[in-house]
GROMACS .gro file of C-alpha atoms in nm:
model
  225
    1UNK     CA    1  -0.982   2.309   1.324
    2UNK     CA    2  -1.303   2.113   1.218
    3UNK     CA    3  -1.388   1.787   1.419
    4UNK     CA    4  -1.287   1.479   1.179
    5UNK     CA    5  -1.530   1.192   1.310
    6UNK     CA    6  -1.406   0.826   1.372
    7UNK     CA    7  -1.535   0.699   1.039
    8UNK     CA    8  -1.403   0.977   0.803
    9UNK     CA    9  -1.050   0.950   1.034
   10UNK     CA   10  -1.062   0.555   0.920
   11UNK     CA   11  -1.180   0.628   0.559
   12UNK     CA   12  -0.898   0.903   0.541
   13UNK     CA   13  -0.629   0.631   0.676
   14UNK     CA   14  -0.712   0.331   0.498
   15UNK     CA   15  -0.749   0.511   0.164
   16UNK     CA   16  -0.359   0.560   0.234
   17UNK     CA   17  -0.329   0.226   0.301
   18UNK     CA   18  -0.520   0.054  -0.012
   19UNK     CA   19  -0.341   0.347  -0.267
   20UNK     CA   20  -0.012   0.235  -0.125
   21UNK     CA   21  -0.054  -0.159  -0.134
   22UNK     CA   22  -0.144  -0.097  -0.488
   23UNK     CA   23   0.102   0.146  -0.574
   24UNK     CA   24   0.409  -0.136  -0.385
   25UNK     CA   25   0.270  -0.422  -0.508
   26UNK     CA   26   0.247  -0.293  -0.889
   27UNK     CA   27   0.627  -0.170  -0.865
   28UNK     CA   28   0.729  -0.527  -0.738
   29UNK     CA   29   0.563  -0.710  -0.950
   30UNK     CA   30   0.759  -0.620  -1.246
   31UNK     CA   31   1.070  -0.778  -1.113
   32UNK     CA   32   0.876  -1.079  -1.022
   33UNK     CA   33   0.679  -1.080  -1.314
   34UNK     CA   34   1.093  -1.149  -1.532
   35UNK     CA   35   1.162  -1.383  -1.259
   36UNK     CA   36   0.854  -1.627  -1.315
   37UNK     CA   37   0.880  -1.570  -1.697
   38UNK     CA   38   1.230  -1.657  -1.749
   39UNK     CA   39   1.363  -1.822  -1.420
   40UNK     CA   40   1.122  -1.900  -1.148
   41UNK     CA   41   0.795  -2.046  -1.231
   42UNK     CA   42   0.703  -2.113  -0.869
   43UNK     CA   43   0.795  -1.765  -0.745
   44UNK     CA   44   0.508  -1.629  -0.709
   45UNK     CA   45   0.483  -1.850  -0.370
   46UNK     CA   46   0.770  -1.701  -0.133
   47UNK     CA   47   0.560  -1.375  -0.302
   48UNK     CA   48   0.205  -1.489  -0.100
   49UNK     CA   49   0.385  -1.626   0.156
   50UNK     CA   50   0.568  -1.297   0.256
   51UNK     CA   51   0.272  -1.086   0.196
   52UNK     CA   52   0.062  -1.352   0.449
   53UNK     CA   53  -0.204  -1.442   0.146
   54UNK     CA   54  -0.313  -1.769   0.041
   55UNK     CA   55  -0.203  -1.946  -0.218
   56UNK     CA   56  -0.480  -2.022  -0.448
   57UNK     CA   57  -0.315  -2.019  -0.796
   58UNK     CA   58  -0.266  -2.276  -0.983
   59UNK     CA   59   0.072  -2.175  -1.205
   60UNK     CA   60   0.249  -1.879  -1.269
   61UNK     CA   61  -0.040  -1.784  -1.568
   62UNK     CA   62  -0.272  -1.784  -1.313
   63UNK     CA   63  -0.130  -1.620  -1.034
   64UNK     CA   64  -0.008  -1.334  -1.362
   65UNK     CA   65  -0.401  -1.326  -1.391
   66UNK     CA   66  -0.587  -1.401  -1.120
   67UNK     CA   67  -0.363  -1.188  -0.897
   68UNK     CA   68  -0.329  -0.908  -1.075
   69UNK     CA   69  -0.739  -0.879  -1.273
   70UNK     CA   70  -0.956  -1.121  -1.034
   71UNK     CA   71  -1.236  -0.915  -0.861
   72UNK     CA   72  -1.366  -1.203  -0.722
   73UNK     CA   73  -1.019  -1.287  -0.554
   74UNK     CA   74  -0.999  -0.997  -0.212
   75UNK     CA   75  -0.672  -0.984  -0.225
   76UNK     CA   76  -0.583  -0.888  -0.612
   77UNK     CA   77  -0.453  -0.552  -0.667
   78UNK     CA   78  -0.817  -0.510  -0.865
   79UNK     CA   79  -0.991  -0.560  -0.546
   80UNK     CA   80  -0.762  -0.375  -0.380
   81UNK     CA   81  -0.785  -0.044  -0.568
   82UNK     CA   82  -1.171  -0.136  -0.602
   83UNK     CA   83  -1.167  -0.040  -0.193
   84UNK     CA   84  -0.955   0.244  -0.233
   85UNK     CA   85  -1.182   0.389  -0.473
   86UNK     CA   86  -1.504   0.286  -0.263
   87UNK     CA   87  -1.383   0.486   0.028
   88UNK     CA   88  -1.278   0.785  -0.229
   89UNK     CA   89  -1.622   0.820  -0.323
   90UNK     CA   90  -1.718   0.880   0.047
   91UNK     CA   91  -1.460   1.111   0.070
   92UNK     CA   92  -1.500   1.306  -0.262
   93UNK     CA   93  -1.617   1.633  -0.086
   94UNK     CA   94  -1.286   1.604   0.092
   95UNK     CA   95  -0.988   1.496  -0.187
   96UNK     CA   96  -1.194   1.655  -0.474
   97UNK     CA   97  -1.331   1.542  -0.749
   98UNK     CA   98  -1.012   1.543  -0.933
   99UNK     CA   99  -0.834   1.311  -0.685
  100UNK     CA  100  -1.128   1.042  -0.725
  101UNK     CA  101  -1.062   1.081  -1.080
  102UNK     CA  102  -0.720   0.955  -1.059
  103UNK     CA  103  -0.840   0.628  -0.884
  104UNK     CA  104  -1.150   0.566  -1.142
  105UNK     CA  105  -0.830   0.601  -1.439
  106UNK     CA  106  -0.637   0.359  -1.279
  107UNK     CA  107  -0.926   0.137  -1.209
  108UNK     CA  108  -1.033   0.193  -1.586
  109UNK     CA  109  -0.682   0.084  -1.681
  110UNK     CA  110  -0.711  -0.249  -1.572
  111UNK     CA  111  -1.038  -0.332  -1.689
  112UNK     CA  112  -0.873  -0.202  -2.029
  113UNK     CA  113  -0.612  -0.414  -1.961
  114UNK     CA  114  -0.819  -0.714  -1.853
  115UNK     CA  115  -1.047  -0.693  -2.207
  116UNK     CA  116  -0.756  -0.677  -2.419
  117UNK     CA  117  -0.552  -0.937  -2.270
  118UNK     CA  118  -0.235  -0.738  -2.209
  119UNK     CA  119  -0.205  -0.805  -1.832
  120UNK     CA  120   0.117  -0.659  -1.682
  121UNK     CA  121   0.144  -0.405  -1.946
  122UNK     CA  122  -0.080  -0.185  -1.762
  123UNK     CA  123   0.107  -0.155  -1.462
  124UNK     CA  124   0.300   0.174  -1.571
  125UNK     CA  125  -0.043   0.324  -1.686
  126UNK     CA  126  -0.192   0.276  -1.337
  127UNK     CA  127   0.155   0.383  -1.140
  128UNK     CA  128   0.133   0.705  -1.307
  129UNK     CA  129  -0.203   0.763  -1.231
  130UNK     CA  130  -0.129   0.659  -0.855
  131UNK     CA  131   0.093   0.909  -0.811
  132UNK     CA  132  -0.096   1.184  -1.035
  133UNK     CA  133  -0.356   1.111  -0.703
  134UNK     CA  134  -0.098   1.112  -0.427
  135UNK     CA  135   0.000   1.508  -0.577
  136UNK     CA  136  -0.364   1.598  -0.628
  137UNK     CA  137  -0.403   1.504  -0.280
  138UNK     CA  138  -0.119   1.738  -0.178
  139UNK     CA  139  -0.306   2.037  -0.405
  140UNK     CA  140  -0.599   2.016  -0.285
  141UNK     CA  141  -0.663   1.866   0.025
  142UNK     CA  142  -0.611   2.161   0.252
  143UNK     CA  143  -0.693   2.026   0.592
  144UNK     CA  144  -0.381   1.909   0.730
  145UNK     CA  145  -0.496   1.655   1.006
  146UNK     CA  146  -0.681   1.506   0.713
  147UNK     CA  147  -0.391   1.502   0.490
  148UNK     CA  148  -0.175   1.325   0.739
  149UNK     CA  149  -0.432   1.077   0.839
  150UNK     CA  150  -0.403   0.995   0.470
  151UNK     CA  151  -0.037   0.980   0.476
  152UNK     CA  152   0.014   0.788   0.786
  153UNK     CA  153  -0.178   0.553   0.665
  154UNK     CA  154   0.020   0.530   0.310
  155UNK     CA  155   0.359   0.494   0.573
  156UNK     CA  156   0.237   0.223   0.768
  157UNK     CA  157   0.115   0.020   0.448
  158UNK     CA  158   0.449   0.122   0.325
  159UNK     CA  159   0.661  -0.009   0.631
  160UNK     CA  160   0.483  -0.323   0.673
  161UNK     CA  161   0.534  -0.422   0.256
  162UNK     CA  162   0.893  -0.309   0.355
  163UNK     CA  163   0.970  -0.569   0.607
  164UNK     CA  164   0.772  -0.828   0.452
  165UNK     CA  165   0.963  -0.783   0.104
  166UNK     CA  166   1.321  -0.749   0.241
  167UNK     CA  167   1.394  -0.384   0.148
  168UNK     CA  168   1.690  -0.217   0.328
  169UNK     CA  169   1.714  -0.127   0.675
  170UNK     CA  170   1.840   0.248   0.518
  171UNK     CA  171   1.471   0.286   0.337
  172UNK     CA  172   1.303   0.130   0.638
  173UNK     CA  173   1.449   0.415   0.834
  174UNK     CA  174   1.317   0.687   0.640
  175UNK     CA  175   0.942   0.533   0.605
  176UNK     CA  176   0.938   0.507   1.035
  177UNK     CA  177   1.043   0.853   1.011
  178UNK     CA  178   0.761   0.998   0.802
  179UNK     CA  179   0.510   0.767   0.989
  180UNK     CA  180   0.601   0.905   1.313
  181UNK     CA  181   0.546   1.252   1.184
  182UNK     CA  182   0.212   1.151   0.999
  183UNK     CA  183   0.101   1.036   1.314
  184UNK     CA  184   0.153   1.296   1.509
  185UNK     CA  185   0.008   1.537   1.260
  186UNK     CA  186  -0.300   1.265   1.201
  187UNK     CA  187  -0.369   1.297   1.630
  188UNK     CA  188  -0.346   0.933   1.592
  189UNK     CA  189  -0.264   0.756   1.943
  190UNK     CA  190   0.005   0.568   1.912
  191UNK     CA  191   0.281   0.353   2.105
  192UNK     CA  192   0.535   0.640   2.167
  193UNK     CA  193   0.767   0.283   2.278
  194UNK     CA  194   0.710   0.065   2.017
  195UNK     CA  195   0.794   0.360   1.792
  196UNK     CA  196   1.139   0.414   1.923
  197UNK     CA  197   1.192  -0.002   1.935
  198UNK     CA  198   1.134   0.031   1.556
  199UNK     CA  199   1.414   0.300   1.513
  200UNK     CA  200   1.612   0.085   1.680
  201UNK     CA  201   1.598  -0.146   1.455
  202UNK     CA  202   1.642   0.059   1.191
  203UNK     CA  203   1.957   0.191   1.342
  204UNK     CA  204   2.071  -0.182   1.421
  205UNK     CA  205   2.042  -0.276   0.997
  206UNK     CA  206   2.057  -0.625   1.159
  207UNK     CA  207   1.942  -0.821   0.858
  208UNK     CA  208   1.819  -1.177   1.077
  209UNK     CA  209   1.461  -1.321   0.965
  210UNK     CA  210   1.357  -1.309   1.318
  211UNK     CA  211   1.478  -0.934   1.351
  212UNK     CA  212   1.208  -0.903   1.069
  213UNK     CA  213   0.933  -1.103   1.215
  214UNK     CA  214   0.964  -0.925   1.538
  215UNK     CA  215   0.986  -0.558   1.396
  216UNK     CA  216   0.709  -0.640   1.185
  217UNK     CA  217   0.495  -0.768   1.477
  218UNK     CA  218   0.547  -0.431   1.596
  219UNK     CA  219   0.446  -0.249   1.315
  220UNK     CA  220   0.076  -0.442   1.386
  221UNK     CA  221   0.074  -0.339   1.731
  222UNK     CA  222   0.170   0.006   1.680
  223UNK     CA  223  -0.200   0.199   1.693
  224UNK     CA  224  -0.309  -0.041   1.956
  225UNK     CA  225  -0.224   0.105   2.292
   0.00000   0.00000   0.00000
């Protein structure tokens, strides 16, 4: 097995983790996008506040905008996919060429998008090339540690948007299941008892805010020993 150092391991994980946040935030966004259009004009707020990000926008335009284009703005799914494709290109050797590619389309997408003024609409375009990567990855990344380090850090992104967005206990269940196995497969050290506390949860379905708060809270303390 060849020796993965500290800063690939990280590079590996948090691609995972910005591919994912992109990928989650994109499919969500539709549904909120109807929402603010035709019902909601202010709900893009219980949207930063459950995600933990400021509120900087000034309407619903804005947010549709600044959110989704701003590069300028660190938490835009622009800037976003901008770090998942900066720690791609340190990892090209590793995901291949053709997995980088994926990222640079979807990144090429939006500025698209962005010049022609068509916002939202190029959501799908940049979904399919998201998951185009997440199979390339599975083709060609032949290491296995390294392809779980990737994974377990897609899960964890995954679980944490999960909680925050008030998906089902059911699908909760089934992302702490894969993390726990991407973990183990990643050799990442992990809390073997917070682990089974977030099972528990998942087995409990109990459906209280604070329930949430406190599973979630667990989810950040996870890798920290």
């Amino acid at each position: 097995m060849d020796f993965i150092s500290i800063e690939k391991g990280e590079n590996l994980f948090w691609l995972g983790r910005y591919v994912e946040r992109v990928y989650r935030t994109l499919n969500y966004l539709e549904g909120l996008y109807d929402v603010l259009i035709d019902t909601d004009e202010t709900a893009y707020k219980e949207f930063c506040a459950a995600l933990n990000i400021p509120d900087v926008y000034e309407d619903a335009s804005d947010f549709m905008t600044s959110y989704f284009f701003d590069e300028l703005n660190p938490d835009s799914v622009y800037s976003n996919l901008s770090r998942a494709y900066d720690d791609g290109i340190l990892l090209r050797n590793t995901i291949s060429t053709r997995s980088l590619a994926y990222i640079q389309l979807a990144l090429d997408a939006m500025e698209d998008a962005k010049a022609e003024g068509s916002g939202a609409l190029c959501s799908f375009e940049v979904i399919d090339r998201l998951l185009a990567f997440w199979g390339s990855i599975d083709e060609y990344l032949s290491s296995g540690q390294e392809r779980c380090l990737v994974k377990a850090g897609r899960y964890l992104e995954r679980l944490d948007m999960q909680l925050r967005l008030g998906e089902s206990w059911e699908t909760i269940g089934v992302t702490i299941g894969k993390l726990d196995r991407r973990l183990q497969g990643a050799k990442i050290a992990y809390s073997g008892q917070k682990m089974r506390v977030l099972k528990n949860f998942a087995q409990l379905a109990d459906d209280d805010p604070e329930t949430r708060l406190v599973a979630l809270e667990t989810v950040q303390k996870l890798l920290n020993n």
